Amino acid sequence: MLKSKDLLGLRDITQEEIHEILNTADLMKVVITSNNKKTPHLQGKSIITLFYENSTRTRMSFELACKYMSGTASGVSASTSSVSKGETLIDTARTLDVMGTDVLIMRHPMTGAPHLMAKNVRSAVINAGDGINEHPTQALLDMYTMKERFGAIKGLRAAIVGDVRHSRVARSNIYGLTKMGASVILAGPPTLLPPELDKLGVELTDRVDEAVKGADVVMGLRIQLERQKKGLFPTVREYHKYFGLTEERAALAKPHALVMHPGPVNRGVEISTAVMNLPDAKIDEQVTNGVAVRMALLFMMTRQKPETGGF
Ligand code: CP
């Protein structure tokens, strides 16, 4: 069981809690890879996804996770809700909260928006990505994918390559991986590599080859064109040439290193199609694992205390 009502980031979660989530996800993966994707774990429970930014993977995997466990899943988009009529975030959150909701899952372009919501609702809140701050469930599914491949996360060397500056995925992975005993090296153009991240116990380099060399895990990050101020790198073609994950660069990693990307992918920019097609690239597996991890979280966050029954 998680200590907090909410999951807002991996900065404040313990190693034990991460272990419990990943172990529970193991059980859920069995369900989603079976012919009978229906369990009673969320029977009588209701979740709402509230997304102020676009999403395919995160939103659908939360909604499917809920449905696979017999819960009720509903979704609200900012563009089609009363947010567009001027309703405040807190008023929207309170409105959804009093509909009998158990878990509110929120994505928002502003750092801290899910934290503000969590303080104002009774429901559990899961941060599905807040600005450039954190995307904890993505990092959990990334770590699950690493654990599935290597058996343990401790001792792994993970190279995270690309637009680190704008990446909430990178930040959550830094918190999670270092907590689990992995070493992390961040690489990308200096304009996309905030030097202050070295305070989080990771290495930084603007040489992708150096980062990838000897890595167990190579994770590409999307160039977030929608958050970019102009002038952070010359052209996408040059970006690919100097910082993209090409076959030559991927070959510098350890034999059978895991190649990952959170998606969505700009093919031929941060990663080549050839690298995405390598047998050791597990980008699709990450998506599948996302459902398992989110099932685990929804179950853990709605579970009744042992003395009152439950799983
Ligand atoms: N990785 C990720 O968050 O993808 P979506 O934007 O499709 O949810």
PDB file of C-alpha atoms and ligand atoms in Angstrom:
ATOM      1  CA  MET A   1       0.000   0.000   0.000  1.00  0.00           C
ATOM      2  CA  LEU A   2       1.257   3.499  -0.757  1.00  0.00           C
ATOM      3  CA  LYS A   3       1.911   5.812   2.181  1.00  0.00           C
ATOM      4  CA  SER A   4       0.298   8.816   0.531  1.00  0.00           C
ATOM      5  CA  LYS A   5      -3.274   9.197  -0.753  1.00  0.00           C
ATOM      6  CA  ASP A   6      -1.813  10.439  -4.051  1.00  0.00           C
ATOM      7  CA  LEU A   7       0.962   9.613  -6.511  1.00  0.00           C
ATOM      8  CA  LEU A   8       2.311  12.989  -7.565  1.00  0.00           C
ATOM      9  CA  GLY A   9       5.918  12.109  -8.352  1.00  0.00           C
ATOM     10  CA  LEU A  10       8.772   9.710  -7.663  1.00  0.00           C
ATOM     11  CA  ARG A  11      10.798  12.303  -5.764  1.00  0.00           C
ATOM     12  CA  ASP A  12       8.876  11.610  -2.559  1.00  0.00           C
ATOM     13  CA  ILE A  13       8.208   7.895  -2.880  1.00  0.00           C
ATOM     14  CA  THR A  14      10.313   5.229  -1.175  1.00  0.00           C
ATOM     15  CA  GLN A  15      12.316   2.390  -2.710  1.00  0.00           C
ATOM     16  CA  GLU A  16      10.027  -0.063  -0.883  1.00  0.00           C
ATOM     17  CA  GLU A  17       6.941   1.502  -2.429  1.00  0.00           C
ATOM     18  CA  ILE A  18       8.488   1.239  -5.907  1.00  0.00           C
ATOM     19  CA  HIS A  19       9.298  -2.443  -5.273  1.00  0.00           C
ATOM     20  CA  GLU A  20       5.707  -3.080  -4.197  1.00  0.00           C
ATOM     21  CA  ILE A  21       4.289  -1.370  -7.306  1.00  0.00           C
ATOM     22  CA  LEU A  22       6.596  -3.330  -9.636  1.00  0.00           C
ATOM     23  CA  ASN A  23       5.842  -6.626  -7.896  1.00  0.00           C
ATOM     24  CA  THR A  24       2.088  -5.988  -8.096  1.00  0.00           C
ATOM     25  CA  ALA A  25       2.478  -5.115 -11.791  1.00  0.00           C
ATOM     26  CA  ASP A  26       3.929  -8.609 -12.324  1.00  0.00           C
ATOM     27  CA  LEU A  27       0.562 -10.080 -11.304  1.00  0.00           C
ATOM     28  CA  MET A  28      -1.299  -7.630 -13.524  1.00  0.00           C
ATOM     29  CA  LYS A  29       0.875  -8.421 -16.542  1.00  0.00           C
ATOM     30  CA  VAL A  30      -0.320 -12.023 -16.315  1.00  0.00           C
ATOM     31  CA  VAL A  31      -3.888 -10.739 -16.624  1.00  0.00           C
ATOM     32  CA  ILE A  32      -3.346  -8.509 -19.662  1.00  0.00           C
ATOM     33  CA  THR A  33      -1.422 -11.162 -21.532  1.00  0.00           C
ATOM     34  CA  SER A  34      -4.151 -13.761 -20.910  1.00  0.00           C
ATOM     35  CA  ASN A  35      -7.337 -14.500 -22.817  1.00  0.00           C
ATOM     36  CA  ASN A  36      -9.495 -13.293 -19.944  1.00  0.00           C
ATOM     37  CA  LYS A  37      -8.707  -9.657 -19.208  1.00  0.00           C
ATOM     38  CA  LYS A  38     -11.242  -9.256 -16.435  1.00  0.00           C
ATOM     39  CA  THR A  39     -10.586  -9.222 -12.704  1.00  0.00           C
ATOM     40  CA  PRO A  40     -12.706  -7.939  -9.789  1.00  0.00           C
ATOM     41  CA  HIS A  41      -9.949  -5.757  -8.270  1.00  0.00           C
ATOM     42  CA  LEU A  42     -11.682  -2.444  -9.043  1.00  0.00           C
ATOM     43  CA  GLN A  43     -15.291  -3.578  -8.797  1.00  0.00           C
ATOM     44  CA  GLY A  44     -17.371  -0.733  -7.381  1.00  0.00           C
ATOM     45  CA  LYS A  45     -14.607   1.814  -7.975  1.00  0.00           C
ATOM     46  CA  SER A  46     -14.605   4.756 -10.328  1.00  0.00           C
ATOM     47  CA  ILE A  47     -11.782   6.688 -11.989  1.00  0.00           C
ATOM     48  CA  ILE A  48     -11.795   9.880 -14.048  1.00  0.00           C
ATOM     49  CA  THR A  49      -9.005  10.949 -16.380  1.00  0.00           C
ATOM     50  CA  LEU A  50      -8.746  14.745 -16.654  1.00  0.00           C
ATOM     51  CA  PHE A  51      -6.337  15.676 -19.418  1.00  0.00           C
ATOM     52  CA  TYR A  52      -5.402  19.264 -20.280  1.00  0.00           C
ATOM     53  CA  GLU A  53      -2.834  17.984 -22.805  1.00  0.00           C
ATOM     54  CA  ASN A  54      -3.085  15.358 -25.518  1.00  0.00           C
ATOM     55  CA  SER A  55      -2.254  11.731 -24.802  1.00  0.00           C
ATOM     56  CA  THR A  56      -2.652   8.328 -26.389  1.00  0.00           C
ATOM     57  CA  ARG A  57      -0.703   5.933 -24.176  1.00  0.00           C
ATOM     58  CA  THR A  58      -1.184   7.274 -20.667  1.00  0.00           C
ATOM     59  CA  ARG A  59      -4.859   8.065 -20.915  1.00  0.00           C
ATOM     60  CA  MET A  60      -5.900   4.900 -22.738  1.00  0.00           C
ATOM     61  CA  SER A  61      -3.803   2.661 -20.517  1.00  0.00           C
ATOM     62  CA  PHE A  62      -5.370   4.111 -17.351  1.00  0.00           C
ATOM     63  CA  GLU A  63      -8.864   3.715 -18.779  1.00  0.00           C
ATOM     64  CA  LEU A  64      -8.182   0.161 -19.993  1.00  0.00           C
ATOM     65  CA  ALA A  65      -6.469  -0.738 -16.721  1.00  0.00           C
ATOM     66  CA  CYS A  66      -9.610   0.306 -14.867  1.00  0.00           C
ATOM     67  CA  LYS A  67     -11.921  -1.578 -17.220  1.00  0.00           C
ATOM     68  CA  TYR A  68      -9.811  -4.761 -17.093  1.00  0.00           C
ATOM     69  CA  MET A  69     -10.309  -4.690 -13.312  1.00  0.00           C
ATOM     70  CA  SER A  70     -14.097  -4.157 -13.567  1.00  0.00           C
ATOM     71  CA  GLY A  71     -14.022  -0.490 -12.516  1.00  0.00           C
ATOM     72  CA  THR A  72     -15.845   2.446 -14.100  1.00  0.00           C
ATOM     73  CA  ALA A  73     -13.603   4.694 -16.209  1.00  0.00           C
ATOM     74  CA  SER A  74     -14.608   8.112 -17.553  1.00  0.00           C
ATOM     75  CA  GLY A  75     -12.583  10.783 -19.279  1.00  0.00           C
ATOM     76  CA  VAL A  76     -12.718  14.579 -19.499  1.00  0.00           C
ATOM     77  CA  SER A  77     -10.774  16.727 -21.948  1.00  0.00           C
ATOM     78  CA  ALA A  78     -10.141  20.376 -21.172  1.00  0.00           C
ATOM     79  CA  SER A  79     -11.347  21.399 -24.641  1.00  0.00           C
ATOM     80  CA  THR A  80     -14.776  19.765 -24.237  1.00  0.00           C
ATOM     81  CA  SER A  81     -15.380  20.458 -20.543  1.00  0.00           C
ATOM     82  CA  SER A  82     -16.595  23.548 -18.664  1.00  0.00           C
ATOM     83  CA  VAL A  83     -12.920  24.517 -18.267  1.00  0.00           C
ATOM     84  CA  SER A  84     -13.408  26.200 -21.641  1.00  0.00           C
ATOM     85  CA  LYS A  85     -16.178  28.344 -20.042  1.00  0.00           C
ATOM     86  CA  GLY A  86     -13.777  29.703 -17.430  1.00  0.00           C
ATOM     87  CA  GLU A  87     -14.209  27.227 -14.554  1.00  0.00           C
ATOM     88  CA  THR A  88     -11.143  27.107 -12.308  1.00  0.00           C
ATOM     89  CA  LEU A  89      -9.002  24.016 -11.911  1.00  0.00           C
ATOM     90  CA  ILE A  90     -10.059  23.623  -8.276  1.00  0.00           C
ATOM     91  CA  ASP A  91     -13.761  23.993  -9.059  1.00  0.00           C
ATOM     92  CA  THR A  92     -13.446  21.428 -11.875  1.00  0.00           C
ATOM     93  CA  ALA A  93     -11.591  19.045  -9.578  1.00  0.00           C
ATOM     94  CA  ARG A  94     -14.167  19.427  -6.772  1.00  0.00           C
ATOM     95  CA  THR A  95     -17.014  18.868  -9.220  1.00  0.00           C
ATOM     96  CA  LEU A  96     -15.489  15.607 -10.439  1.00  0.00           C
ATOM     97  CA  ASP A  97     -14.600  14.609  -6.873  1.00  0.00           C
ATOM     98  CA  VAL A  98     -18.193  14.730  -5.606  1.00  0.00           C
ATOM     99  CA  MET A  99     -19.417  12.354  -8.315  1.00  0.00           C
ATOM    100  CA  GLY A 100     -18.263   9.369  -6.268  1.00  0.00           C
ATOM    101  CA  THR A 101     -14.848   9.270  -7.865  1.00  0.00           C
ATOM    102  CA  ASP A 102     -12.126   7.162  -6.259  1.00  0.00           C
ATOM    103  CA  VAL A 103      -9.133   8.189  -8.385  1.00  0.00           C
ATOM    104  CA  LEU A 104      -8.595  11.346 -10.440  1.00  0.00           C
ATOM    105  CA  ILE A 105      -5.811  11.108 -13.002  1.00  0.00           C
ATOM    106  CA  MET A 106      -4.578  14.422 -14.285  1.00  0.00           C
ATOM    107  CA  ARG A 107      -2.272  15.710 -17.005  1.00  0.00           C
ATOM    108  CA  HIS A 108      -1.640  19.459 -17.114  1.00  0.00           C
ATOM    109  CA  PRO A 109       0.883  21.764 -18.820  1.00  0.00           C
ATOM    110  CA  MET A 110       1.649  23.564 -15.531  1.00  0.00           C
ATOM    111  CA  THR A 111       4.065  22.141 -12.975  1.00  0.00           C
ATOM    112  CA  GLY A 112       2.242  21.485  -9.702  1.00  0.00           C
ATOM    113  CA  ALA A 113      -1.318  21.395 -11.073  1.00  0.00           C
ATOM    114  CA  PRO A 114      -1.988  17.803  -9.837  1.00  0.00           C
ATOM    115  CA  HIS A 115      -0.488  18.746  -6.450  1.00  0.00           C
ATOM    116  CA  LEU A 116      -2.956  21.645  -6.157  1.00  0.00           C
ATOM    117  CA  MET A 117      -5.812  19.359  -7.138  1.00  0.00           C
ATOM    118  CA  ALA A 118      -4.745  16.705  -4.622  1.00  0.00           C
ATOM    119  CA  LYS A 119      -4.992  19.233  -1.778  1.00  0.00           C
ATOM    120  CA  ASN A 120      -8.564  20.066  -2.724  1.00  0.00           C
ATOM    121  CA  VAL A 121     -10.194  16.684  -3.311  1.00  0.00           C
ATOM    122  CA  ARG A 122     -11.016  13.587  -1.317  1.00  0.00           C
ATOM    123  CA  SER A 123     -10.189  11.274  -4.247  1.00  0.00           C
ATOM    124  CA  ALA A 124      -6.705   9.876  -4.765  1.00  0.00           C
ATOM    125  CA  VAL A 125      -4.843  11.870  -7.437  1.00  0.00           C
ATOM    126  CA  ILE A 126      -2.331  10.459  -9.915  1.00  0.00           C
ATOM    127  CA  ASN A 127      -0.064  12.818 -11.815  1.00  0.00           C
ATOM    128  CA  ALA A 128      -0.144  11.793 -15.475  1.00  0.00           C
ATOM    129  CA  GLY A 129       2.406  14.465 -16.385  1.00  0.00           C
ATOM    130  CA  ASP A 130       2.673  18.070 -15.124  1.00  0.00           C
ATOM    131  CA  GLY A 131       4.567  20.427 -17.387  1.00  0.00           C
ATOM    132  CA  ILE A 132       8.264  19.630 -17.366  1.00  0.00           C
ATOM    133  CA  ASN A 133       8.152  18.399 -13.764  1.00  0.00           C
ATOM    134  CA  GLU A 134       7.263  14.686 -13.423  1.00  0.00           C
ATOM    135  CA  HIS A 135       5.517  11.787 -15.160  1.00  0.00           C
ATOM    136  CA  PRO A 136       5.771   9.155 -12.431  1.00  0.00           C
ATOM    137  CA  THR A 137       3.743   6.367 -14.048  1.00  0.00           C
ATOM    138  CA  GLN A 138       5.910   6.530 -17.186  1.00  0.00           C
ATOM    139  CA  ALA A 139       9.071   6.108 -15.109  1.00  0.00           C
ATOM    140  CA  LEU A 140       7.463   3.236 -13.189  1.00  0.00           C
ATOM    141  CA  LEU A 141       6.637   1.408 -16.416  1.00  0.00           C
ATOM    142  CA  ASP A 142      10.147   2.130 -17.670  1.00  0.00           C
ATOM    143  CA  MET A 143      11.624   0.628 -14.517  1.00  0.00           C
ATOM    144  CA  TYR A 144       9.250  -2.313 -14.781  1.00  0.00           C
ATOM    145  CA  THR A 145      10.518  -2.925 -18.332  1.00  0.00           C
ATOM    146  CA  MET A 146      14.134  -2.796 -17.108  1.00  0.00           C
ATOM    147  CA  LYS A 147      13.405  -5.147 -14.207  1.00  0.00           C
ATOM    148  CA  GLU A 148      11.583  -7.534 -16.521  1.00  0.00           C
ATOM    149  CA  ARG A 149      14.638  -7.641 -18.784  1.00  0.00           C
ATOM    150  CA  PHE A 150      17.483  -7.685 -16.275  1.00  0.00           C
ATOM    151  CA  GLY A 151      15.819  -9.117 -13.145  1.00  0.00           C
ATOM    152  CA  ALA A 152      16.878  -6.089 -11.068  1.00  0.00           C
ATOM    153  CA  ILE A 153      17.432  -2.368 -11.489  1.00  0.00           C
ATOM    154  CA  LYS A 154      20.263  -2.031  -8.984  1.00  0.00           C
ATOM    155  CA  GLY A 155      23.633  -1.718 -10.709  1.00  0.00           C
ATOM    156  CA  LEU A 156      22.283  -0.877 -14.160  1.00  0.00           C
ATOM    157  CA  ARG A 157      23.761   2.011 -16.130  1.00  0.00           C
ATOM    158  CA  ALA A 158      21.039   3.967 -17.944  1.00  0.00           C
ATOM    159  CA  ALA A 159      21.806   6.564 -20.621  1.00  0.00           C
ATOM    160  CA  ILE A 160      18.927   9.021 -21.115  1.00  0.00           C
ATOM    161  CA  VAL A 161      19.431  10.899 -24.366  1.00  0.00           C
ATOM    162  CA  GLY A 162      17.686  13.881 -25.923  1.00  0.00           C
ATOM    163  CA  ASP A 163      15.588  16.834 -24.804  1.00  0.00           C
ATOM    164  CA  VAL A 164      16.232  16.479 -21.091  1.00  0.00           C
ATOM    165  CA  ARG A 165      15.328  20.113 -20.385  1.00  0.00           C
ATOM    166  CA  HIS A 166      11.662  19.675 -21.262  1.00  0.00           C
ATOM    167  CA  SER A 167      11.343  16.056 -20.149  1.00  0.00           C
ATOM    168  CA  ARG A 168       9.156  15.131 -17.191  1.00  0.00           C
ATOM    169  CA  VAL A 169       9.927  11.504 -18.105  1.00  0.00           C
ATOM    170  CA  ALA A 170      13.647  12.139 -17.541  1.00  0.00           C
ATOM    171  CA  ARG A 171      13.042  13.773 -14.157  1.00  0.00           C
ATOM    172  CA  SER A 172      10.844  10.944 -12.871  1.00  0.00           C
ATOM    173  CA  ASN A 173      13.322   8.362 -14.159  1.00  0.00           C
ATOM    174  CA  ILE A 174      16.195  10.180 -12.449  1.00  0.00           C
ATOM    175  CA  TYR A 175      14.363  10.083  -9.114  1.00  0.00           C
ATOM    176  CA  GLY A 176      13.229   6.489  -9.562  1.00  0.00           C
ATOM    177  CA  LEU A 177      16.368   4.932 -11.014  1.00  0.00           C
ATOM    178  CA  THR A 178      18.781   6.532  -8.543  1.00  0.00           C
ATOM    179  CA  LYS A 179      16.505   5.460  -5.670  1.00  0.00           C
ATOM    180  CA  MET A 180      16.607   1.889  -7.005  1.00  0.00           C
ATOM    181  CA  GLY A 181      20.416   1.854  -7.219  1.00  0.00           C
ATOM    182  CA  ALA A 182      20.961   2.427 -10.942  1.00  0.00           C
ATOM    183  CA  SER A 183      23.419   4.987 -12.296  1.00  0.00           C
ATOM    184  CA  VAL A 184      22.097   7.543 -14.767  1.00  0.00           C
ATOM    185  CA  ILE A 185      23.910   9.549 -17.418  1.00  0.00           C
ATOM    186  CA  LEU A 186      22.048  12.298 -19.281  1.00  0.00           C
ATOM    187  CA  ALA A 187      23.117  13.366 -22.771  1.00  0.00           C
ATOM    188  CA  GLY A 188      21.966  15.949 -25.270  1.00  0.00           C
ATOM    189  CA  PRO A 189      22.825  19.335 -26.695  1.00  0.00           C
ATOM    190  CA  PRO A 190      23.988  21.766 -23.965  1.00  0.00           C
ATOM    191  CA  THR A 191      20.917  23.947 -24.622  1.00  0.00           C
ATOM    192  CA  LEU A 192      18.668  21.004 -23.678  1.00  0.00           C
ATOM    193  CA  LEU A 193      20.702  19.788 -20.701  1.00  0.00           C
ATOM    194  CA  PRO A 194      20.113  21.830 -17.519  1.00  0.00           C
ATOM    195  CA  PRO A 195      23.428  21.757 -15.582  1.00  0.00           C
ATOM    196  CA  GLU A 196      21.635  21.892 -12.210  1.00  0.00           C
ATOM    197  CA  LEU A 197      20.452  18.305 -12.731  1.00  0.00           C
ATOM    198  CA  ASP A 198      23.901  17.133 -11.593  1.00  0.00           C
ATOM    199  CA  LYS A 199      22.677  17.897  -8.062  1.00  0.00           C
ATOM    200  CA  LEU A 200      20.368  14.884  -8.416  1.00  0.00           C
ATOM    201  CA  GLY A 201      23.299  12.463  -8.439  1.00  0.00           C
ATOM    202  CA  VAL A 202      23.509  11.883 -12.198  1.00  0.00           C
ATOM    203  CA  GLU A 203      26.224  12.481 -14.809  1.00  0.00           C
ATOM    204  CA  LEU A 204      25.739  14.922 -17.687  1.00  0.00           C
ATOM    205  CA  THR A 205      27.437  15.062 -21.076  1.00  0.00           C
ATOM    206  CA  ASP A 206      26.832  16.716 -24.416  1.00  0.00           C
ATOM    207  CA  ARG A 207      28.456  13.718 -26.142  1.00  0.00           C
ATOM    208  CA  VAL A 208      25.875  11.043 -26.828  1.00  0.00           C
ATOM    209  CA  ASP A 209      28.545   8.461 -27.770  1.00  0.00           C
ATOM    210  CA  GLU A 210      30.127   8.873 -24.345  1.00  0.00           C
ATOM    211  CA  ALA A 211      26.785   8.355 -22.585  1.00  0.00           C
ATOM    212  CA  VAL A 212      25.748   5.313 -24.616  1.00  0.00           C
ATOM    213  CA  LYS A 213      29.119   3.543 -24.397  1.00  0.00           C
ATOM    214  CA  GLY A 214      28.791   0.594 -22.016  1.00  0.00           C
ATOM    215  CA  ALA A 215      25.183   1.390 -21.073  1.00  0.00           C
ATOM    216  CA  ASP A 216      22.727  -1.370 -20.130  1.00  0.00           C
ATOM    217  CA  VAL A 217      19.778   0.829 -21.042  1.00  0.00           C
ATOM    218  CA  VAL A 218      19.579   3.494 -23.735  1.00  0.00           C
ATOM    219  CA  MET A 219      16.488   5.671 -23.481  1.00  0.00           C
ATOM    220  CA  GLY A 220      15.707   8.193 -26.203  1.00  0.00           C
ATOM    221  CA  LEU A 221      13.612  11.232 -25.335  1.00  0.00           C
ATOM    222  CA  ARG A 222      11.233  13.021 -27.663  1.00  0.00           C
ATOM    223  CA  ILE A 223      12.210  16.433 -28.936  1.00  0.00           C
ATOM    224  CA  GLN A 224       9.306  18.403 -27.486  1.00  0.00           C
ATOM    225  CA  LEU A 225       8.800  20.844 -30.302  1.00  0.00           C
ATOM    226  CA  GLU A 226       5.640  22.191 -28.640  1.00  0.00           C
ATOM    227  CA  ARG A 227       7.620  23.316 -25.561  1.00  0.00           C
ATOM    228  CA  GLN A 228      10.704  24.536 -27.428  1.00  0.00           C
ATOM    229  CA  LYS A 229      11.711  28.150 -27.614  1.00  0.00           C
ATOM    230  CA  LYS A 230      13.221  28.718 -31.022  1.00  0.00           C
ATOM    231  CA  GLY A 231      16.978  28.434 -31.356  1.00  0.00           C
ATOM    232  CA  LEU A 232      17.770  25.569 -28.945  1.00  0.00           C
ATOM    233  CA  PHE A 233      19.188  23.532 -31.843  1.00  0.00           C
ATOM    234  CA  PRO A 234      19.697  24.414 -35.508  1.00  0.00           C
ATOM    235  CA  THR A 235      17.575  21.880 -37.460  1.00  0.00           C
ATOM    236  CA  VAL A 236      16.059  18.465 -36.812  1.00  0.00           C
ATOM    237  CA  ARG A 237      18.412  17.033 -39.434  1.00  0.00           C
ATOM    238  CA  GLU A 238      21.456  18.308 -37.608  1.00  0.00           C
ATOM    239  CA  TYR A 239      19.945  17.189 -34.319  1.00  0.00           C
ATOM    240  CA  HIS A 240      19.671  13.634 -35.618  1.00  0.00           C
ATOM    241  CA  LYS A 241      23.215  13.703 -36.953  1.00  0.00           C
ATOM    242  CA  TYR A 242      24.832  14.869 -33.713  1.00  0.00           C
ATOM    243  CA  PHE A 243      22.431  13.677 -30.989  1.00  0.00           C
ATOM    244  CA  GLY A 244      20.057  11.110 -32.497  1.00  0.00           C
ATOM    245  CA  LEU A 245      20.085   7.416 -31.603  1.00  0.00           C
ATOM    246  CA  THR A 246      21.483   5.868 -34.759  1.00  0.00           C
ATOM    247  CA  GLU A 247      22.504   2.250 -35.274  1.00  0.00           C
ATOM    248  CA  GLU A 248      26.170   3.242 -34.949  1.00  0.00           C
ATOM    249  CA  ARG A 249      25.547   4.922 -31.614  1.00  0.00           C
ATOM    250  CA  ALA A 250      23.276   2.144 -30.311  1.00  0.00           C
ATOM    251  CA  ALA A 251      26.092  -0.343 -31.074  1.00  0.00           C
ATOM    252  CA  LEU A 252      28.291   1.415 -28.481  1.00  0.00           C
ATOM    253  CA  ALA A 253      26.054   0.187 -25.666  1.00  0.00           C
ATOM    254  CA  LYS A 254      26.576  -3.200 -23.995  1.00  0.00           C
ATOM    255  CA  PRO A 255      25.610  -6.194 -26.147  1.00  0.00           C
ATOM    256  CA  HIS A 256      21.825  -6.654 -25.905  1.00  0.00           C
ATOM    257  CA  ALA A 257      21.349  -3.334 -24.140  1.00  0.00           C
ATOM    258  CA  LEU A 258      17.714  -2.391 -23.760  1.00  0.00           C
ATOM    259  CA  VAL A 259      16.588   0.392 -26.131  1.00  0.00           C
ATOM    260  CA  MET A 260      13.645   2.412 -24.874  1.00  0.00           C
ATOM    261  CA  HIS A 261      11.561   5.470 -25.743  1.00  0.00           C
ATOM    262  CA  PRO A 262       8.489   6.735 -23.858  1.00  0.00           C
ATOM    263  CA  GLY A 263       6.717   7.740 -27.062  1.00  0.00           C
ATOM    264  CA  PRO A 264       5.347   9.404 -29.011  1.00  0.00           C
ATOM    265  CA  VAL A 265       8.389   9.152 -31.283  1.00  0.00           C
ATOM    266  CA  ASN A 266       9.663  11.629 -33.858  1.00  0.00           C
ATOM    267  CA  ARG A 267      11.061   8.960 -36.193  1.00  0.00           C
ATOM    268  CA  GLY A 268      14.368   9.916 -37.738  1.00  0.00           C
ATOM    269  CA  VAL A 269      14.888  12.775 -35.276  1.00  0.00           C
ATOM    270  CA  GLU A 270      15.709  11.513 -31.768  1.00  0.00           C
ATOM    271  CA  ILE A 271      15.794   7.858 -32.858  1.00  0.00           C
ATOM    272  CA  SER A 272      16.049   6.128 -36.227  1.00  0.00           C
ATOM    273  CA  THR A 273      13.521   3.599 -37.441  1.00  0.00           C
ATOM    274  CA  ALA A 274      16.365   1.055 -37.698  1.00  0.00           C
ATOM    275  CA  VAL A 275      17.097   1.427 -33.967  1.00  0.00           C
ATOM    276  CA  MET A 276      13.397   1.199 -33.141  1.00  0.00           C
ATOM    277  CA  ASN A 277      13.330  -2.105 -35.024  1.00  0.00           C
ATOM    278  CA  LEU A 278      16.295  -3.658 -33.198  1.00  0.00           C
ATOM    279  CA  PRO A 279      15.384  -6.873 -31.322  1.00  0.00           C
ATOM    280  CA  ASP A 280      16.514  -5.193 -28.103  1.00  0.00           C
ATOM    281  CA  ALA A 281      14.211  -2.195 -28.612  1.00  0.00           C
ATOM    282  CA  LYS A 282      11.210  -2.696 -26.320  1.00  0.00           C
ATOM    283  CA  ILE A 283       9.122   0.364 -27.108  1.00  0.00           C
ATOM    284  CA  ASP A 284       5.936  -1.659 -27.682  1.00  0.00           C
ATOM    285  CA  GLU A 285       6.626  -3.690 -24.545  1.00  0.00           C
ATOM    286  CA  GLN A 286       6.825  -0.421 -22.602  1.00  0.00           C
ATOM    287  CA  VAL A 287       3.279   0.381 -23.724  1.00  0.00           C
ATOM    288  CA  THR A 288       1.992  -3.047 -22.644  1.00  0.00           C
ATOM    289  CA  ASN A 289       3.812  -2.709 -19.338  1.00  0.00           C
ATOM    290  CA  GLY A 290       2.173   0.683 -18.885  1.00  0.00           C
ATOM    291  CA  VAL A 291      -1.189  -1.021 -18.585  1.00  0.00           C
ATOM    292  CA  ALA A 292       0.163  -3.512 -16.020  1.00  0.00           C
ATOM    293  CA  VAL A 293       1.793  -0.799 -13.907  1.00  0.00           C
ATOM    294  CA  ARG A 294      -1.315   1.386 -13.991  1.00  0.00           C
ATOM    295  CA  MET A 295      -3.485  -1.590 -13.024  1.00  0.00           C
ATOM    296  CA  ALA A 296      -1.155  -2.138 -10.078  1.00  0.00           C
ATOM    297  CA  LEU A 297      -1.380   1.500  -9.015  1.00  0.00           C
ATOM    298  CA  LEU A 298      -5.152   1.748  -9.326  1.00  0.00           C
ATOM    299  CA  PHE A 299      -5.527  -1.431  -7.305  1.00  0.00           C
ATOM    300  CA  MET A 300      -3.069  -0.340  -4.624  1.00  0.00           C
ATOM    301  CA  MET A 301      -4.559   3.136  -4.337  1.00  0.00           C
ATOM    302  CA  THR A 302      -8.149   1.930  -3.962  1.00  0.00           C
ATOM    303  CA  ARG A 303      -7.458  -1.133  -1.845  1.00  0.00           C
ATOM    304  CA  GLN A 304      -9.326  -1.306   1.426  1.00  0.00           C
ATOM    305  CA  LYS A 305      -7.402  -1.780   4.607  1.00  0.00           C
ATOM    306  CA  PRO A 306      -6.919  -5.521   5.362  1.00  0.00           C
ATOM    307  CA  GLU A 307      -9.285  -5.454   8.368  1.00  0.00           C
ATOM    308  CA  THR A 308     -12.176  -4.221   6.190  1.00  0.00           C
ATOM    309  CA  GLY A 309     -11.735  -6.786   3.425  1.00  0.00           C
ATOM    310  CA  GLY A 310     -10.406  -6.281  -0.102  1.00  0.00           C
ATOM    311  CA  PHE A 311      -8.094  -8.282  -2.317  1.00  0.00           C
TER     312      PHE A 311
HETATM  313  N1   CP B   1       4.578   8.531 -22.971  1.00  0.00           N
HETATM  314  C1   CP B   1       3.442   9.249 -22.910  1.00  0.00           C
HETATM  315  O1   CP B   1       3.149   9.930 -21.927  1.00  0.00           O
HETATM  316  O2   CP B   1       2.667   9.167 -24.028  1.00  0.00           O
HETATM  317  P1   CP B   1       1.266   9.900 -24.247  1.00  0.00           P
HETATM  318  O3   CP B   1       1.558  11.375 -24.376  1.00  0.00           O
HETATM  319  O4   CP B   1       0.720   9.313 -25.522  1.00  0.00           O
HETATM  320  O5   CP B   1       0.400   9.635 -23.063  1.00  0.00           O
END
